[in-house]
């Protein structure tokens, strides 16, 4: 079954042929984060794809992965690309290094998962929260329900984790 939904005035659709993403978002809809683990080399990959990026094997299984990590990089969006996002600026797009599999297969690699900074209930974070987050901030995954059968994985500040004294941010005016 394909998934179609409306998110802030934008049409989202996942086609029947996109088996990997349908499976991925089926787990997200249940507020479970699962990724594909290669059945040959054992490495987990993100985003969902047909073959292992390291050994090319097409055999994989879905495994639960802990949604905790550290902000690797970020973009602070001030010019919305869609009208519905205009009222929500500034917002953050985060690239998060998961704790799971960090430093594998080489020391410079990690599972880097994209998402927006959100409040614990999954709504885009307000400006006062946006300016507290930067490279090094510890975050945890939350799910934003969009439509029946579709939830988006987002990131919120991990209240239970030690935080850097001042996460790196672009110099502010
Ligand atoms: Zn592999």
mmCIF file of C-alpha atoms in Angstrom, residues 22-172:
data_model
loop_
_atom_site.group_PDB
_atom_site.id
_atom_site.type_symbol
_atom_site.label_atom_id
_atom_site.label_comp_id
_atom_site.label_asym_id
_atom_site.label_seq_id
_atom_site.Cartn_x
_atom_site.Cartn_y
_atom_site.Cartn_z
ATOM 1 C CA UNK A 22 7.713 1.931 3.027
ATOM 2 C CA UNK A 23 9.172 -0.550 5.516
ATOM 3 C CA UNK A 24 11.198 2.191 7.220
ATOM 4 C CA UNK A 25 8.196 4.495 7.643
ATOM 5 C CA UNK A 26 5.984 1.598 8.752
ATOM 6 C CA UNK A 27 8.257 1.276 11.785
ATOM 7 C CA UNK A 28 8.275 5.063 12.275
ATOM 8 C CA UNK A 29 4.463 5.082 12.267
ATOM 9 C CA UNK A 30 4.645 2.792 15.314
ATOM 10 C CA UNK A 31 7.192 5.207 16.864
ATOM 11 C CA UNK A 32 9.932 2.607 16.502
ATOM 12 C CA UNK A 33 13.238 3.401 14.847
ATOM 13 C CA UNK A 34 14.482 0.503 12.741
ATOM 14 C CA UNK A 35 17.266 0.372 10.170
ATOM 15 C CA UNK A 36 18.521 -2.305 7.828
ATOM 16 C CA UNK A 37 21.401 -4.458 9.052
ATOM 17 C CA UNK A 38 23.408 -6.226 6.360
ATOM 18 C CA UNK A 39 23.127 -9.992 6.687
ATOM 19 C CA UNK A 40 26.646 -10.444 5.299
ATOM 20 C CA UNK A 41 28.898 -7.818 6.937
ATOM 21 C CA UNK A 42 26.527 -6.922 9.787
ATOM 22 C CA UNK A 43 26.735 -3.136 9.354
ATOM 23 C CA UNK A 44 23.604 -1.036 9.748
ATOM 24 C CA UNK A 45 22.873 1.599 7.105
ATOM 25 C CA UNK A 46 20.979 4.840 6.711
ATOM 26 C CA UNK A 47 19.095 5.934 4.676
ATOM 27 C CA UNK A 48 17.176 2.816 3.645
ATOM 28 C CA UNK A 49 18.571 1.343 0.424
ATOM 29 C CA UNK A 50 18.453 -1.836 -1.617
ATOM 30 C CA UNK A 51 22.071 -2.904 -1.151
ATOM 31 C CA UNK A 52 24.738 -2.585 1.529
ATOM 32 C CA UNK A 53 26.961 0.437 0.742
ATOM 33 C CA UNK A 54 30.018 -1.391 2.095
ATOM 34 C CA UNK A 55 29.784 -4.949 0.746
ATOM 35 C CA UNK A 56 26.981 -4.625 -1.862
ATOM 36 C CA UNK A 57 25.003 -7.499 -0.363
ATOM 37 C CA UNK A 58 21.253 -7.286 -1.041
ATOM 38 C CA UNK A 59 20.393 -9.323 2.048
ATOM 39 C CA UNK A 60 19.342 -7.321 5.079
ATOM 40 C CA UNK A 61 17.013 -7.452 8.049
ATOM 41 C CA UNK A 62 15.301 -4.671 9.986
ATOM 42 C CA UNK A 63 16.716 -4.173 13.457
ATOM 43 C CA UNK A 64 15.740 -1.755 16.237
ATOM 44 C CA UNK A 65 18.258 1.075 16.663
ATOM 45 C CA UNK A 66 18.435 3.416 19.642
ATOM 46 C CA UNK A 67 17.498 6.966 18.637
ATOM 47 C CA UNK A 68 20.181 8.775 20.609
ATOM 48 C CA UNK A 69 23.102 10.776 19.329
ATOM 49 C CA UNK A 70 25.099 13.959 18.986
ATOM 50 C CA UNK A 71 24.591 16.849 16.565
ATOM 51 C CA UNK A 72 27.273 16.484 13.879
ATOM 52 C CA UNK A 73 26.201 19.542 11.873
ATOM 53 C CA UNK A 74 23.192 21.765 11.354
ATOM 54 C CA UNK A 75 21.517 24.298 9.116
ATOM 55 C CA UNK A 76 19.446 27.118 10.572
ATOM 56 C CA UNK A 77 16.730 27.983 8.099
ATOM 57 C CA UNK A 78 15.551 31.600 7.975
ATOM 58 C CA UNK A 79 14.119 31.619 4.447
ATOM 59 C CA UNK A 80 11.419 28.981 4.259
ATOM 60 C CA UNK A 81 11.322 26.931 1.067
ATOM 61 C CA UNK A 82 7.591 26.304 1.454
ATOM 62 C CA UNK A 83 4.954 28.888 2.421
ATOM 63 C CA UNK A 84 3.719 26.782 5.346
ATOM 64 C CA UNK A 85 7.172 26.840 6.950
ATOM 65 C CA UNK A 86 7.354 30.645 6.895
ATOM 66 C CA UNK A 87 5.661 31.046 10.272
ATOM 67 C CA UNK A 88 7.972 28.388 11.741
ATOM 68 C CA UNK A 89 11.303 30.084 10.919
ATOM 69 C CA UNK A 90 13.944 30.011 12.172
ATOM 70 C CA UNK A 91 14.067 26.228 12.372
ATOM 71 C CA UNK A 92 16.926 23.753 12.492
ATOM 72 C CA UNK A 93 17.792 20.880 10.187
ATOM 73 C CA UNK A 94 20.074 18.584 12.167
ATOM 74 C CA UNK A 95 22.531 15.954 11.025
ATOM 75 C CA UNK A 96 22.914 13.638 14.010
ATOM 76 C CA UNK A 97 25.609 11.008 14.616
ATOM 77 C CA UNK A 98 23.867 8.054 16.204
ATOM 78 C CA UNK A 99 25.644 6.489 19.175
ATOM 79 C CA UNK A 100 24.916 3.118 17.572
ATOM 80 C CA UNK A 101 27.750 2.155 15.225
ATOM 81 C CA UNK A 102 29.647 5.455 15.704
ATOM 82 C CA UNK A 103 33.229 5.102 14.423
ATOM 83 C CA UNK A 104 32.430 2.148 12.151
ATOM 84 C CA UNK A 105 33.477 1.001 9.627
ATOM 85 C CA UNK A 106 36.159 3.715 9.954
ATOM 86 C CA UNK A 107 36.784 6.176 12.765
ATOM 87 C CA UNK A 108 35.334 9.061 10.707
ATOM 88 C CA UNK A 109 32.013 7.397 9.963
ATOM 89 C CA UNK A 110 28.706 7.223 11.757
ATOM 90 C CA UNK A 111 25.062 6.674 10.996
ATOM 91 C CA UNK A 112 24.086 10.309 10.307
ATOM 92 C CA UNK A 113 20.351 10.796 10.536
ATOM 93 C CA UNK A 114 18.640 13.971 9.331
ATOM 94 C CA UNK A 115 15.725 15.583 11.157
ATOM 95 C CA UNK A 116 14.437 18.876 12.460
ATOM 96 C CA UNK A 117 14.904 20.108 15.986
ATOM 97 C CA UNK A 118 11.586 19.553 17.712
ATOM 98 C CA UNK A 119 9.981 19.897 21.109
ATOM 99 C CA UNK A 120 9.517 16.647 23.069
ATOM 100 C CA UNK A 121 6.007 16.343 21.582
ATOM 101 C CA UNK A 122 7.382 16.466 18.032
ATOM 102 C CA UNK A 123 6.513 20.029 16.999
ATOM 103 C CA UNK A 124 9.143 22.219 15.317
ATOM 104 C CA UNK A 125 11.186 23.930 18.040
ATOM 105 C CA UNK A 126 10.515 27.599 18.837
ATOM 106 C CA UNK A 127 13.279 30.225 18.269
ATOM 107 C CA UNK A 128 14.383 30.290 21.931
ATOM 108 C CA UNK A 129 15.124 26.546 21.741
ATOM 109 C CA UNK A 130 16.737 26.810 18.297
ATOM 110 C CA UNK A 131 19.462 29.108 19.570
ATOM 111 C CA UNK A 132 20.503 26.733 22.365
ATOM 112 C CA UNK A 133 21.421 23.868 20.020
ATOM 113 C CA UNK A 134 24.609 23.431 17.990
ATOM 114 C CA UNK A 135 27.318 20.944 17.119
ATOM 115 C CA UNK A 136 27.856 18.666 20.099
ATOM 116 C CA UNK A 137 24.342 18.909 21.548
ATOM 117 C CA UNK A 138 23.040 15.553 22.737
ATOM 118 C CA UNK A 139 19.654 14.695 21.247
ATOM 119 C CA UNK A 140 17.094 11.928 21.267
ATOM 120 C CA UNK A 141 14.593 10.917 18.628
ATOM 121 C CA UNK A 142 10.897 11.776 18.802
ATOM 122 C CA UNK A 143 8.211 11.047 16.237
ATOM 123 C CA UNK A 144 5.876 13.621 14.720
ATOM 124 C CA UNK A 145 2.595 12.041 13.596
ATOM 125 C CA UNK A 146 1.638 13.375 10.173
ATOM 126 C CA UNK A 147 -1.196 11.093 9.070
ATOM 127 C CA UNK A 148 -2.425 7.580 9.817
ATOM 128 C CA UNK A 149 0.492 5.318 8.911
ATOM 129 C CA UNK A 150 3.050 8.116 8.684
ATOM 130 C CA UNK A 151 5.256 9.696 11.342
ATOM 131 C CA UNK A 152 8.482 11.632 10.820
ATOM 132 C CA UNK A 153 11.529 10.985 12.997
ATOM 133 C CA UNK A 154 12.660 14.274 14.538
ATOM 134 C CA UNK A 155 15.187 15.278 17.195
ATOM 135 C CA UNK A 156 14.775 16.882 20.561
ATOM 136 C CA UNK A 157 17.269 17.830 23.273
ATOM 137 C CA UNK A 158 18.113 14.808 25.435
ATOM 138 C CA UNK A 159 17.230 16.088 28.907
ATOM 139 C CA UNK A 160 18.864 13.066 30.570
ATOM 140 C CA UNK A 161 22.269 13.459 28.855
ATOM 141 C CA UNK A 162 25.206 15.657 29.901
ATOM 142 C CA UNK A 163 25.391 18.606 27.472
ATOM 143 C CA UNK A 164 28.449 20.550 26.277
ATOM 144 C CA UNK A 165 28.937 23.868 28.105
ATOM 145 C CA UNK A 166 28.476 25.707 24.818
ATOM 146 C CA UNK A 167 27.689 23.709 21.689
ATOM 147 C CA UNK A 168 29.414 25.117 18.596
ATOM 148 C CA UNK A 169 27.240 27.559 16.644
ATOM 149 C CA UNK A 170 27.892 29.997 13.858
ATOM 150 C CA UNK A 171 28.833 33.393 15.301
ATOM 151 C CA UNK A 172 25.633 35.293 16.084
#
